[in-house]
Amino acid sequence: MVARAAAAPSVQPIAYSHKQHLALGLECLDCHSSADTSAAATLPSVRKCMLCHAKVAASNPEIRKLAAFAANHREIPWQRVYGFPPEALVKFPHAPHVRASIACDRCHGDMTKATTAELQVKHTMGTCLGCHRQYKATEDCAACHY
Ligand code: HEC
Ligand code: HEC
Ligand code: HEC
Ligand code: HEC
Ligand code: HEC
């Protein structure tokens, strides 16, 4: 079940910063690995974080919290930022958008500046349809709704 998009920055269980990690040269798909093949972009497993953080900054308090999730075989309960109310019965698939070369930042803003989890772009039926008209993509109710 997806939480309603938050207007204020979400307080995350670990103080993860996109800005800091993207500056290392990591790509979006390194962590959101299904965005070009599936409906969900997916969030990375704690195991992915530990590939680096088993060594990198291991004594930092935030990284100790991270390591504790990993040691207990628990995923990090990230607060979701984007999403629609369940009653709107929306289905949003990433893959056709990424394959159509629509950049992540068009729908999520400039993540290279994001230090907290924050909704940067508001999506409504109007914003979906506005772009679909521009690209001559589908306006069929059943494409976007269950
Ligand atoms: C090192 C791994 C990593 C990389 C690289 C990364 N992300 Fe993330 N991303 C995360 C984690 C962890 C979260 C959950 C915490 C948060 O929301 O900040 C997340 C959350 C998000 C969210 C919020 C999803 C939601 O609904 O809560 C968006 C949007 C996002 N990332 C987009 C991007 C884009 C675009 C890029 C490339 C420019 C990118 N990410 C690169 C790890 C990564
Ligand atoms: C056409 C707009 C659009 C584009 C392009 C787009 N996203 Fe999204 N993204 C969304 C919407 C809308 C949601 C919320 C979907 C939902 O919850 O049903 C979302 C959700 C997410 C999430 C939350 C977790 C999940 O599994 O979906 C992540 C992470 C994310 N996007 C990353 C990315 C990355 C990385 C890219 C580029 C490779 C990207 N998005 C491109 C609109 C977009
Ligand atoms: C490719 C290697 C790599 C991956 C993968 C990675 N990180 Fe990092 N992370 C770093 C580096 C390098 C730093 C900067 C460390 C420093 O400044 O001492 C950092 C810094 C951090 C910090 C701040 C630590 C501090 O010193 O303040 C947090 C928190 C963090 N990462 C969480 C995560 C999480 C959560 C994930 C998984 C979603 C992740 N990282 C994945 C390399 C990585
Ligand atoms: C920035 C432009 C843009 C935005 C914003 C956008 N879309 Fe799209 N969407 C496209 C394009 C272009 C395609 C067609 C890709 C293709 O032809 O394969 C597409 C395809 C789709 C498809 C697949 C349709 C099919 O024929 O299978 C669905 C479903 C969809 N979008 C839903 C949404 C929803 C829901 C939103 C809003 C949350 C949204 N889109 C926002 C550009 C956009
Ligand atoms: C391109 C994607 C797209 C298409 C096509 C589309 N919708 Fe939507 N629709 C959405 C999204 C996204 C939302 C959720 C908006 C939000 O949460 O603000 C939504 C919300 C709704 C809602 C709920 C409104 C509310 O107040 O929550 C209804 C009813 C609805 N759509 C009906 C339709 C009908 C009928 C059609 C066909 C004529 C249609 N939609 C076509 C994307 C689409």
Tab-separated table of C-alpha atoms and ligand atoms in Angstrom:
chain	number	residue	atom	x	y	z
A	1	MET	CA	0.000	0.000	0.000
A	2	VAL	CA	1.441	3.351	-1.050
A	3	ALA	CA	1.285	6.362	1.269
A	4	ARG	CA	-0.055	9.687	0.007
A	5	ALA	CA	2.730	11.905	-1.314
A	6	ALA	CA	4.033	14.155	1.450
A	7	ALA	CA	4.421	17.912	1.044
A	8	ALA	CA	7.103	18.267	3.737
A	9	PRO	CA	10.419	16.352	3.662
A	10	SER	CA	9.996	12.832	5.035
A	11	VAL	CA	12.096	11.879	8.038
A	12	GLN	CA	13.935	8.739	6.946
A	13	PRO	CA	15.275	5.976	9.240
A	14	ILE	CA	18.788	6.671	7.853
A	15	ALA	CA	19.968	10.143	6.804
A	16	TYR	CA	20.640	9.132	3.184
A	17	SER	CA	21.595	11.932	0.756
A	18	HIS	CA	21.177	11.619	-3.026
A	19	LYS	CA	23.445	14.645	-3.520
A	20	GLN	CA	26.348	12.997	-1.676
A	21	HIS	CA	26.021	9.652	-3.503
A	22	LEU	CA	25.393	11.023	-7.006
A	23	ALA	CA	28.545	13.144	-6.609
A	24	LEU	CA	30.445	9.812	-6.383
A	25	GLY	CA	29.369	9.096	-9.978
A	26	LEU	CA	26.657	6.535	-9.185
A	27	GLU	CA	23.801	6.266	-11.735
A	28	CYS	CA	20.081	6.190	-10.911
A	29	LEU	CA	19.766	2.638	-12.262
A	30	ASP	CA	22.614	1.406	-10.012
A	31	CYS	CA	20.121	1.649	-7.133
A	32	HIS	CA	16.674	1.895	-8.812
A	33	SER	CA	17.496	-1.064	-10.992
A	34	SER	CA	14.058	-1.919	-12.426
A	35	ALA	CA	13.093	1.532	-13.720
A	36	ASP	CA	13.884	0.622	-17.336
A	37	THR	CA	12.343	-2.873	-17.287
A	38	SER	CA	9.374	-2.889	-14.859
A	39	ALA	CA	6.502	-0.858	-13.456
A	40	ALA	CA	8.299	-0.081	-10.173
A	41	ALA	CA	11.697	1.626	-10.129
A	42	THR	CA	12.346	-0.193	-6.784
A	43	LEU	CA	14.407	0.949	-3.799
A	44	PRO	CA	17.840	-0.644	-3.222
A	45	SER	CA	18.322	-3.419	-0.681
A	46	VAL	CA	20.415	-2.694	2.420
A	47	ARG	CA	22.838	-5.275	0.983
A	48	LYS	CA	23.597	-2.838	-1.847
A	49	CYS	CA	24.508	-0.124	0.692
A	50	MET	CA	26.750	-2.539	2.593
A	51	LEU	CA	28.816	-3.277	-0.544
A	52	CYS	CA	30.477	0.044	0.245
A	53	HIS	CA	29.571	0.719	3.857
A	54	ALA	CA	31.006	-2.496	5.279
A	55	LYS	CA	34.167	-0.359	5.051
A	56	VAL	CA	33.230	3.226	4.092
A	57	ALA	CA	32.454	5.491	7.103
A	58	ALA	CA	31.760	2.334	9.167
A	59	SER	CA	32.148	4.074	12.537
A	60	ASN	CA	29.716	6.914	11.669
A	61	PRO	CA	26.464	6.692	13.759
A	62	GLU	CA	24.191	6.606	10.660
A	63	ILE	CA	26.262	3.828	9.114
A	64	ARG	CA	26.088	1.862	12.388
A	65	LYS	CA	22.289	2.012	12.120
A	66	LEU	CA	22.591	0.825	8.514
A	67	ALA	CA	24.863	-2.058	9.530
A	68	ALA	CA	22.393	-3.074	12.280
A	69	PHE	CA	19.583	-3.464	9.699
A	70	ALA	CA	21.899	-5.573	7.559
A	71	ALA	CA	23.089	-7.706	10.485
A	72	ASN	CA	19.450	-8.414	11.446
A	73	HIS	CA	18.524	-9.219	7.814
A	74	ARG	CA	16.005	-6.401	7.859
A	75	GLU	CA	15.306	-3.974	5.012
A	76	ILE	CA	15.264	-0.253	5.826
A	77	PRO	CA	11.666	0.989	6.248
A	78	TRP	CA	12.032	4.027	3.949
A	79	GLN	CA	9.151	6.507	3.971
A	80	ARG	CA	7.714	6.835	0.458
A	81	VAL	CA	7.579	10.259	-1.144
A	82	TYR	CA	5.779	9.680	-4.477
A	83	GLY	CA	2.529	7.780	-4.942
A	84	PHE	CA	-1.237	8.039	-5.321
A	85	PRO	CA	-4.116	7.374	-2.941
A	86	PRO	CA	-5.223	3.735	-3.308
A	87	GLU	CA	-8.799	4.824	-4.091
A	88	ALA	CA	-7.608	6.629	-7.272
A	89	LEU	CA	-6.742	3.134	-8.630
A	90	VAL	CA	-3.786	4.475	-10.618
A	91	LYS	CA	-1.205	2.247	-12.288
A	92	PHE	CA	2.013	4.000	-13.226
A	93	PRO	CA	4.628	1.974	-15.124
A	94	HIS	CA	8.209	3.305	-15.237
A	95	ALA	CA	9.513	1.173	-18.114
A	96	PRO	CA	7.637	2.750	-21.076
A	97	HIS	CA	8.645	6.221	-19.874
A	98	VAL	CA	12.312	5.403	-19.385
A	99	ARG	CA	12.394	3.584	-22.736
A	100	ALA	CA	10.835	6.683	-24.370
A	101	SER	CA	13.902	8.570	-23.035
A	102	ILE	CA	11.938	10.739	-20.601
A	103	ALA	CA	14.565	11.777	-18.076
A	104	CYS	CA	14.066	10.945	-14.405
A	105	ASP	CA	14.452	14.616	-13.491
A	106	ARG	CA	11.419	15.624	-15.564
A	107	CYS	CA	9.258	13.713	-13.058
A	108	HIS	CA	11.437	13.837	-9.906
A	109	GLY	CA	13.407	17.086	-10.154
A	110	ASP	CA	17.164	17.442	-9.824
A	111	MET	CA	18.158	14.653	-7.410
A	112	THR	CA	21.827	15.690	-7.576
A	113	LYS	CA	20.825	18.538	-5.212
A	114	ALA	CA	18.543	16.506	-2.915
A	115	THR	CA	19.866	16.026	0.619
A	116	THR	CA	16.532	14.826	2.083
A	117	ALA	CA	13.567	12.826	0.764
A	118	GLU	CA	11.290	15.465	-0.682
A	119	LEU	CA	8.493	15.630	-3.254
A	120	GLN	CA	9.910	17.881	-5.975
A	121	VAL	CA	7.330	17.288	-8.736
A	122	LYS	CA	3.601	16.944	-8.095
A	123	HIS	CA	1.843	14.415	-10.343
A	124	THR	CA	-1.876	14.663	-11.032
A	125	MET	CA	-4.123	13.283	-13.746
A	126	GLY	CA	-3.739	16.696	-15.422
A	127	THR	CA	0.074	16.558	-15.503
A	128	CYS	CA	0.025	12.967	-16.818
A	129	LEU	CA	-2.449	13.851	-19.579
A	130	GLY	CA	-0.651	17.105	-20.462
A	131	CYS	CA	2.490	15.212	-21.352
A	132	HIS	CA	0.598	12.347	-22.986
A	133	ARG	CA	-1.062	14.831	-25.360
A	134	GLN	CA	2.312	16.387	-26.144
A	135	TYR	CA	3.809	12.967	-27.022
A	136	LYS	CA	0.606	11.555	-28.552
A	137	ALA	CA	0.698	8.797	-25.902
A	138	THR	CA	-2.436	7.084	-24.612
A	139	GLU	CA	-5.408	8.967	-23.071
A	140	ASP	CA	-7.346	5.745	-22.494
A	141	CYS	CA	-8.720	5.564	-18.921
A	142	ALA	CA	-7.877	1.857	-18.721
A	143	ALA	CA	-4.183	2.485	-19.492
A	144	CYS	CA	-3.710	4.450	-16.247
A	145	HIS	CA	-6.487	2.998	-14.041
A	146	TYR	CA	-7.289	-0.474	-12.699
B	1	HEC	C1	23.178	4.750	-3.839
B	1	HEC	C2	21.833	4.431	-4.203
B	1	HEC	C3	20.956	5.439	-4.920
B	1	HEC	C4	21.208	6.112	-6.105
B	1	HEC	C5	22.464	6.075	-6.949
B	1	HEC	C6	19.999	6.842	-6.413
B	1	HEC	N1	19.060	6.638	-5.446
B	1	HEC	FE1	17.168	7.346	-5.419
B	1	HEC	N2	16.837	6.487	-3.583
B	1	HEC	C7	17.765	5.737	-2.885
B	1	HEC	C8	17.248	5.440	-1.559
B	1	HEC	C9	17.957	4.651	-0.465
B	1	HEC	C10	15.961	6.019	-1.499
B	1	HEC	C11	15.004	6.005	-0.296
B	1	HEC	C12	15.369	7.135	0.642
B	1	HEC	C13	14.968	8.471	0.126
B	1	HEC	O1	13.817	8.646	-0.272
B	1	HEC	O2	15.830	9.373	0.095
B	1	HEC	C14	15.731	6.666	-2.784
B	1	HEC	C15	14.585	7.353	-3.130
B	1	HEC	C16	14.354	7.943	-4.365
B	1	HEC	C17	13.121	8.576	-4.776
B	1	HEC	C18	11.893	8.726	-3.902
B	1	HEC	C19	10.958	7.551	-4.118
B	1	HEC	C20	9.758	7.609	-3.224
B	1	HEC	O3	8.627	7.602	-3.715
B	1	HEC	O4	9.938	7.649	-2.003
B	1	HEC	C21	13.295	9.039	-6.032
B	1	HEC	C22	12.278	9.773	-6.886
B	1	HEC	C23	14.642	8.700	-6.433
B	1	HEC	N3	15.259	8.026	-5.405
B	1	HEC	C24	15.181	9.024	-7.652
B	1	HEC	C25	16.513	8.848	-7.984
B	1	HEC	C26	17.110	9.351	-9.204
B	1	HEC	C27	16.365	10.108	-10.282
B	1	HEC	C28	18.437	8.985	-9.181
B	1	HEC	C29	19.521	9.327	-10.192
B	1	HEC	C30	19.645	10.756	-10.515
B	1	HEC	C31	18.649	8.239	-7.941
B	1	HEC	N4	17.478	8.201	-7.247
B	1	HEC	C32	19.849	7.639	-7.534
B	1	HEC	C33	18.993	5.341	-3.353
B	1	HEC	C34	19.603	5.782	-4.514
B	2	HEC	C1	6.824	10.159	-16.408
B	2	HEC	C2	7.217	10.427	-15.033
B	2	HEC	C3	8.292	9.604	-14.386
B	2	HEC	C4	9.551	9.304	-14.862
B	2	HEC	C5	10.150	9.627	-16.221
B	2	HEC	C6	10.225	8.595	-13.798
B	2	HEC	N1	9.401	8.463	-12.722
B	2	HEC	FE1	9.830	7.583	-10.949
B	2	HEC	N2	7.902	7.791	-10.319
B	2	HEC	C7	6.931	8.484	-11.020
B	2	HEC	C8	5.656	8.352	-10.323
B	2	HEC	C9	4.332	8.936	-10.775
B	2	HEC	C10	5.917	7.558	-9.176
B	2	HEC	C11	4.893	7.067	-8.155
B	2	HEC	C12	4.262	5.812	-8.728
B	2	HEC	C13	3.373	5.043	-7.814
B	2	HEC	O1	3.608	5.036	-6.609
B	2	HEC	O2	2.457	4.393	-8.315
B	2	HEC	C14	7.339	7.241	-9.194
B	2	HEC	C15	8.005	6.496	-8.226
B	2	HEC	C16	9.382	6.307	-8.200
B	2	HEC	C17	10.128	5.638	-7.148
B	2	HEC	C18	9.505	5.001	-5.922
B	2	HEC	C19	9.720	3.494	-5.854
B	2	HEC	C20	9.263	2.656	-7.005
B	2	HEC	O3	9.564	1.468	-6.949
B	2	HEC	O4	8.668	3.093	-7.991
B	2	HEC	C21	11.449	5.681	-7.479
B	2	HEC	C22	12.616	5.128	-6.689
B	2	HEC	C23	11.548	6.346	-8.757
B	2	HEC	N3	10.272	6.717	-9.171
B	2	HEC	C24	12.728	6.550	-9.447
B	2	HEC	C25	12.812	6.934	-10.788
B	2	HEC	C26	14.034	6.891	-11.594
B	2	HEC	C27	15.397	6.460	-11.103
B	2	HEC	C28	13.688	7.329	-12.845
B	2	HEC	C29	14.560	7.411	-14.105
B	2	HEC	C30	15.293	6.195	-14.455
B	2	HEC	C31	12.266	7.645	-12.810
B	2	HEC	N4	11.772	7.387	-11.559
B	2	HEC	C32	11.531	8.139	-13.880
B	2	HEC	C33	7.100	9.178	-12.196
B	2	HEC	C34	8.212	9.077	-13.023
B	3	HEC	C1	29.513	3.057	-4.213
B	3	HEC	C2	29.671	3.094	-2.783
B	3	HEC	C3	28.468	3.495	-1.936
B	3	HEC	C4	27.217	2.926	-1.912
B	3	HEC	C5	26.673	1.803	-2.781
B	3	HEC	C6	26.483	3.596	-0.854
B	3	HEC	N1	27.275	4.551	-0.281
B	3	HEC	FE1	26.748	5.767	1.270
B	3	HEC	N2	28.510	6.756	1.097
B	3	HEC	C7	29.552	6.404	0.275
B	3	HEC	C8	30.651	7.338	0.457
B	3	HEC	C9	31.994	7.293	-0.266
B	3	HEC	C10	30.232	8.248	1.432
B	3	HEC	C11	31.027	9.437	1.997
B	3	HEC	C12	31.733	8.960	3.226
B	3	HEC	C13	32.525	10.052	3.892
B	3	HEC	O1	32.358	11.229	3.566
B	3	HEC	O2	33.312	9.711	4.787
B	3	HEC	C14	28.891	7.846	1.832
B	3	HEC	C15	28.156	8.461	2.830
B	3	HEC	C16	26.975	7.967	3.365
B	3	HEC	C17	26.306	8.489	4.539
B	3	HEC	C18	26.793	9.631	5.401
B	3	HEC	C19	27.859	9.120	6.310
B	3	HEC	C20	28.581	10.257	6.979
B	3	HEC	O3	29.803	10.180	7.089
B	3	HEC	O4	27.946	11.233	7.364
B	3	HEC	C21	25.153	7.752	4.728
B	3	HEC	C22	24.139	7.891	5.842
B	3	HEC	C23	25.108	6.781	3.652
B	3	HEC	N3	26.241	6.940	2.862
B	3	HEC	C24	24.102	5.852	3.478
B	3	HEC	C25	24.022	4.978	2.404
B	3	HEC	C26	22.874	4.129	2.126
B	3	HEC	C27	21.607	4.076	2.932
B	3	HEC	C28	23.177	3.417	1.009
B	3	HEC	C29	22.319	2.423	0.280
B	3	HEC	C30	21.035	2.909	-0.207
B	3	HEC	C31	24.508	3.827	0.581
B	3	HEC	N4	24.965	4.766	1.444
B	3	HEC	C32	25.186	3.298	-0.504
B	3	HEC	C33	29.563	5.334	-0.594
B	3	HEC	C34	28.492	4.517	-0.897
B	4	HEC	C1	6.867	13.899	-19.391
B	4	HEC	C2	5.908	13.135	-20.157
B	4	HEC	C3	5.037	12.120	-19.468
B	4	HEC	C4	4.453	12.206	-18.228
B	4	HEC	C5	4.543	13.324	-17.208
B	4	HEC	C6	3.700	10.992	-18.053
B	4	HEC	N1	3.806	10.189	-19.143
B	4	HEC	FE1	2.989	8.332	-19.376
B	4	HEC	N2	3.912	8.130	-21.163
B	4	HEC	C7	4.644	9.108	-21.794
B	4	HEC	C8	5.056	8.621	-23.089
B	4	HEC	C9	5.863	9.378	-24.124
B	4	HEC	C10	4.551	7.307	-23.209
B	4	HEC	C11	4.586	6.392	-24.428
B	4	HEC	C12	5.764	5.507	-24.454
B	4	HEC	C13	5.644	4.600	-25.679
B	4	HEC	O1	5.126	5.033	-26.708
B	4	HEC	O2	6.072	3.469	-25.563
B	4	HEC	C14	3.850	7.020	-21.954
B	4	HEC	C15	3.239	5.801	-21.688
B	4	HEC	C16	2.465	5.556	-20.577
B	4	HEC	C17	1.766	4.323	-20.297
B	4	HEC	C18	1.803	3.067	-21.171
B	4	HEC	C19	0.678	3.177	-22.132
B	4	HEC	C20	0.565	1.972	-23.011
B	4	HEC	O3	0.165	2.154	-24.166
B	4	HEC	O4	0.844	0.869	-22.564
B	4	HEC	C21	1.080	4.494	-19.128
B	4	HEC	C22	0.162	3.495	-18.450
B	4	HEC	C23	1.354	5.829	-18.668
B	4	HEC	N3	2.210	6.434	-19.557
B	4	HEC	C24	0.862	6.368	-17.491
B	4	HEC	C25	1.216	7.622	-16.988
B	4	HEC	C26	0.731	8.161	-15.735
B	4	HEC	C27	-0.234	7.469	-14.799
B	4	HEC	C28	1.331	9.376	-15.595
B	4	HEC	C29	1.214	10.371	-14.456
B	4	HEC	C30	1.462	9.875	-13.124
B	4	HEC	C31	2.183	9.583	-16.739
B	4	HEC	N4	2.075	8.516	-17.574
B	4	HEC	C32	2.955	10.714	-16.930
B	4	HEC	C33	4.945	10.352	-21.304
B	4	HEC	C34	4.606	10.852	-20.051
B	5	HEC	C1	-2.277	9.284	-18.377
B	5	HEC	C2	-2.855	8.691	-17.189
B	5	HEC	C3	-4.317	8.875	-16.892
B	5	HEC	C4	-5.372	8.717	-17.764
B	5	HEC	C5	-5.330	8.409	-19.255
B	5	HEC	C6	-6.561	8.873	-16.978
B	5	HEC	N1	-6.232	9.103	-15.659
B	5	HEC	FE1	-7.561	9.406	-14.127
B	5	HEC	N2	-6.023	9.754	-12.835
B	5	HEC	C7	-4.700	9.648	-13.157
B	5	HEC	C8	-3.913	9.921	-11.969
B	5	HEC	C9	-2.400	9.916	-11.864
B	5	HEC	C10	-4.836	10.183	-10.924
B	5	HEC	C11	-4.516	10.479	-9.443
B	5	HEC	C12	-4.423	11.964	-9.253
B	5	HEC	C13	-4.084	12.391	-7.844
B	5	HEC	O1	-3.891	11.571	-6.944
B	5	HEC	O2	-4.016	13.632	-7.664
B	5	HEC	C14	-6.157	10.053	-11.505
B	5	HEC	C15	-7.345	10.222	-10.795
B	5	HEC	C16	-8.602	9.928	-11.303
B	5	HEC	C17	-9.815	9.928	-10.527
B	5	HEC	C18	-9.907	10.188	-9.047
B	5	HEC	C19	-10.030	11.651	-8.819
B	5	HEC	C20	-9.782	11.966	-7.400
B	5	HEC	O3	-10.282	13.001	-6.983
B	5	HEC	O4	-9.076	11.217	-6.716
B	5	HEC	C21	-10.839	9.602	-11.365
B	5	HEC	C22	-12.314	9.443	-11.020
B	5	HEC	C23	-10.256	9.403	-12.685
B	5	HEC	N3	-8.878	9.616	-12.604
B	5	HEC	C24	-10.967	9.057	-13.807
B	5	HEC	C25	-10.435	8.928	-15.085
B	5	HEC	C26	-11.218	8.679	-16.303
B	5	HEC	C27	-12.733	8.500	-16.327
B	5	HEC	C28	-10.350	8.629	-17.335
B	5	HEC	C29	-10.630	8.448	-18.826
B	5	HEC	C30	-11.510	9.472	-19.375
B	5	HEC	C31	-8.998	8.809	-16.761
B	5	HEC	N4	-9.107	9.001	-15.414
B	5	HEC	C32	-7.837	8.795	-17.509
B	5	HEC	C33	-4.158	9.346	-14.388
B	5	HEC	C34	-4.875	9.126	-15.564
